[in-house]
């Protein structure tokens, strides 16, 4: 069963920032990135169990799941799942200090 998909505002900001970075080197790669991200969001709405639990001791982040963007495997999607909805919360480059960002430090 496909769940409703909710893309949080922070994700749109993440996508703009990442696309801007990629665009400097390759406009075609930037377009592919956005397309791949959106397709991966749709896949997660269809099969939210694809991702694994994000390992953290922070109570606010419990239940968060993680999955890679196809073709851009260093870019990670952080999301939550309810019975009817997949909430895409962040899209982050894997080389960043993810724990600090998710903990509200960026």
PDB file of C-alpha atoms in Angstrom:
ATOM      1  CA  UNK A   1       0.000   0.000   0.000  1.00  0.00           C
ATOM      2  CA  UNK A   2       1.374   3.381  -0.976  1.00  0.00           C
ATOM      3  CA  UNK A   3       1.505   5.828   1.894  1.00  0.00           C
ATOM      4  CA  UNK A   4       0.931   9.552   1.639  1.00  0.00           C
ATOM      5  CA  UNK A   5       4.199  11.429   1.105  1.00  0.00           C
ATOM      6  CA  UNK A   6       4.998  14.599   3.061  1.00  0.00           C
ATOM      7  CA  UNK A   7       8.200  16.462   2.196  1.00  0.00           C
ATOM      8  CA  UNK A   8       9.183  18.822   4.997  1.00  0.00           C
ATOM      9  CA  UNK A   9      10.350  22.386   4.298  1.00  0.00           C
ATOM     10  CA  UNK A  10      13.904  21.585   5.448  1.00  0.00           C
ATOM     11  CA  UNK A  11      14.118  19.008   2.645  1.00  0.00           C
ATOM     12  CA  UNK A  12      13.327  21.612   0.010  1.00  0.00           C
ATOM     13  CA  UNK A  13      16.097  23.782   1.465  1.00  0.00           C
ATOM     14  CA  UNK A  14      18.471  20.790   1.485  1.00  0.00           C
ATOM     15  CA  UNK A  15      17.660  20.037  -2.162  1.00  0.00           C
ATOM     16  CA  UNK A  16      18.231  23.642  -3.242  1.00  0.00           C
ATOM     17  CA  UNK A  17      21.578  23.813  -1.413  1.00  0.00           C
ATOM     18  CA  UNK A  18      22.793  20.484  -2.792  1.00  0.00           C
ATOM     19  CA  UNK A  19      21.588  21.220  -6.311  1.00  0.00           C
ATOM     20  CA  UNK A  20      23.378  24.579  -6.212  1.00  0.00           C
ATOM     21  CA  UNK A  21      26.616  22.839  -5.205  1.00  0.00           C
ATOM     22  CA  UNK A  22      26.317  20.179  -7.913  1.00  0.00           C
ATOM     23  CA  UNK A  23      25.298  22.773 -10.509  1.00  0.00           C
ATOM     24  CA  UNK A  24      28.700  24.459 -10.239  1.00  0.00           C
ATOM     25  CA  UNK A  25      30.342  21.342 -11.667  1.00  0.00           C
ATOM     26  CA  UNK A  26      27.619  19.811 -13.802  1.00  0.00           C
ATOM     27  CA  UNK A  27      24.178  21.175 -14.708  1.00  0.00           C
ATOM     28  CA  UNK A  28      23.117  17.768 -16.017  1.00  0.00           C
ATOM     29  CA  UNK A  29      24.152  16.063 -12.764  1.00  0.00           C
ATOM     30  CA  UNK A  30      22.164  18.662 -10.806  1.00  0.00           C
ATOM     31  CA  UNK A  31      19.044  17.829 -12.819  1.00  0.00           C
ATOM     32  CA  UNK A  32      19.657  14.103 -12.347  1.00  0.00           C
ATOM     33  CA  UNK A  33      20.067  14.640  -8.606  1.00  0.00           C
ATOM     34  CA  UNK A  34      16.679  16.332  -8.204  1.00  0.00           C
ATOM     35  CA  UNK A  35      14.975  13.687 -10.345  1.00  0.00           C
ATOM     36  CA  UNK A  36      16.660  10.859  -8.423  1.00  0.00           C
ATOM     37  CA  UNK A  37      15.711  12.388  -5.070  1.00  0.00           C
ATOM     38  CA  UNK A  38      12.043  12.772  -6.042  1.00  0.00           C
ATOM     39  CA  UNK A  39      11.920   9.217  -7.425  1.00  0.00           C
ATOM     40  CA  UNK A  40      13.479   7.870  -4.258  1.00  0.00           C
ATOM     41  CA  UNK A  41      10.881   9.723  -2.159  1.00  0.00           C
ATOM     42  CA  UNK A  42       8.162   7.993  -4.197  1.00  0.00           C
ATOM     43  CA  UNK A  43       9.857   4.611  -3.732  1.00  0.00           C
ATOM     44  CA  UNK A  44       9.920   5.181   0.020  1.00  0.00           C
ATOM     45  CA  UNK A  45       6.197   5.965  -0.039  1.00  0.00           C
ATOM     46  CA  UNK A  46       5.682   2.576  -1.735  1.00  0.00           C
ATOM     47  CA  UNK A  47       8.175   0.617   0.386  1.00  0.00           C
ATOM     48  CA  UNK A  48       9.136   2.537   3.529  1.00  0.00           C
ATOM     49  CA  UNK A  49      10.814  -0.508   5.033  1.00  0.00           C
ATOM     50  CA  UNK A  50      13.614  -0.177   2.425  1.00  0.00           C
ATOM     51  CA  UNK A  51      15.523   2.081   4.796  1.00  0.00           C
ATOM     52  CA  UNK A  52      17.097   1.081   8.060  1.00  0.00           C
ATOM     53  CA  UNK A  53      16.686   2.626  11.477  1.00  0.00           C
ATOM     54  CA  UNK A  54      19.041   5.554  12.094  1.00  0.00           C
ATOM     55  CA  UNK A  55      21.207   4.600  15.067  1.00  0.00           C
ATOM     56  CA  UNK A  56      21.108   7.296  17.733  1.00  0.00           C
ATOM     57  CA  UNK A  57      20.653   7.699  21.454  1.00  0.00           C
ATOM     58  CA  UNK A  58      18.914  11.058  21.032  1.00  0.00           C
ATOM     59  CA  UNK A  59      15.250  10.603  22.060  1.00  0.00           C
ATOM     60  CA  UNK A  60      13.912  13.117  19.506  1.00  0.00           C
ATOM     61  CA  UNK A  61      15.516  11.146  16.667  1.00  0.00           C
ATOM     62  CA  UNK A  62      14.174   7.733  17.672  1.00  0.00           C
ATOM     63  CA  UNK A  63      12.191   6.145  14.842  1.00  0.00           C
ATOM     64  CA  UNK A  64      14.076   8.031  12.156  1.00  0.00           C
ATOM     65  CA  UNK A  65      14.997   5.928   9.120  1.00  0.00           C
ATOM     66  CA  UNK A  66      17.719   6.400   6.522  1.00  0.00           C
ATOM     67  CA  UNK A  67      18.075   5.542   2.820  1.00  0.00           C
ATOM     68  CA  UNK A  68      20.409   6.575  -0.005  1.00  0.00           C
ATOM     69  CA  UNK A  69      19.419   8.428  -3.154  1.00  0.00           C
ATOM     70  CA  UNK A  70      19.862   6.080  -6.097  1.00  0.00           C
ATOM     71  CA  UNK A  71      22.820   7.195  -8.220  1.00  0.00           C
ATOM     72  CA  UNK A  72      23.926   9.648  -5.515  1.00  0.00           C
ATOM     73  CA  UNK A  73      24.728   7.207  -2.739  1.00  0.00           C
ATOM     74  CA  UNK A  74      26.575   9.729  -0.568  1.00  0.00           C
ATOM     75  CA  UNK A  75      23.328  11.701  -0.253  1.00  0.00           C
ATOM     76  CA  UNK A  76      21.063  10.381   2.470  1.00  0.00           C
ATOM     77  CA  UNK A  77      17.337  10.695   3.029  1.00  0.00           C
ATOM     78  CA  UNK A  78      16.131  10.819   6.623  1.00  0.00           C
ATOM     79  CA  UNK A  79      12.466   9.989   7.084  1.00  0.00           C
ATOM     80  CA  UNK A  80       9.776   8.750   9.456  1.00  0.00           C
ATOM     81  CA  UNK A  81       6.948   6.335   8.782  1.00  0.00           C
ATOM     82  CA  UNK A  82       3.467   6.173  10.229  1.00  0.00           C
ATOM     83  CA  UNK A  83       0.702   3.797   9.267  1.00  0.00           C
ATOM     84  CA  UNK A  84      -0.481   6.096   6.473  1.00  0.00           C
ATOM     85  CA  UNK A  85       2.327   8.591   5.841  1.00  0.00           C
ATOM     86  CA  UNK A  86       6.021   8.843   5.007  1.00  0.00           C
ATOM     87  CA  UNK A  87       7.539  12.098   6.252  1.00  0.00           C
ATOM     88  CA  UNK A  88      10.746  13.038   4.434  1.00  0.00           C
ATOM     89  CA  UNK A  89      12.610  15.153   7.004  1.00  0.00           C
ATOM     90  CA  UNK A  90      16.084  15.843   5.607  1.00  0.00           C
ATOM     91  CA  UNK A  91      18.358  15.108   2.645  1.00  0.00           C
ATOM     92  CA  UNK A  92      22.003  15.401   3.666  1.00  0.00           C
ATOM     93  CA  UNK A  93      25.407  14.716   2.180  1.00  0.00           C
ATOM     94  CA  UNK A  94      26.954  11.772   4.013  1.00  0.00           C
ATOM     95  CA  UNK A  95      30.282  13.542   4.523  1.00  0.00           C
ATOM     96  CA  UNK A  96      28.730  16.162   6.800  1.00  0.00           C
ATOM     97  CA  UNK A  97      28.403  15.960  10.592  1.00  0.00           C
ATOM     98  CA  UNK A  98      24.976  14.378  10.375  1.00  0.00           C
ATOM     99  CA  UNK A  99      24.512  13.778  14.095  1.00  0.00           C
ATOM    100  CA  UNK A 100      25.078  17.479  14.820  1.00  0.00           C
ATOM    101  CA  UNK A 101      22.769  18.598  12.005  1.00  0.00           C
ATOM    102  CA  UNK A 102      19.940  16.273  13.003  1.00  0.00           C
ATOM    103  CA  UNK A 103      20.382  17.273  16.624  1.00  0.00           C
ATOM    104  CA  UNK A 104      19.584  20.852  15.606  1.00  0.00           C
ATOM    105  CA  UNK A 105      23.125  22.173  15.327  1.00  0.00           C
ATOM    106  CA  UNK A 106      22.794  23.329  11.697  1.00  0.00           C
TER     107      UNK A 106
END
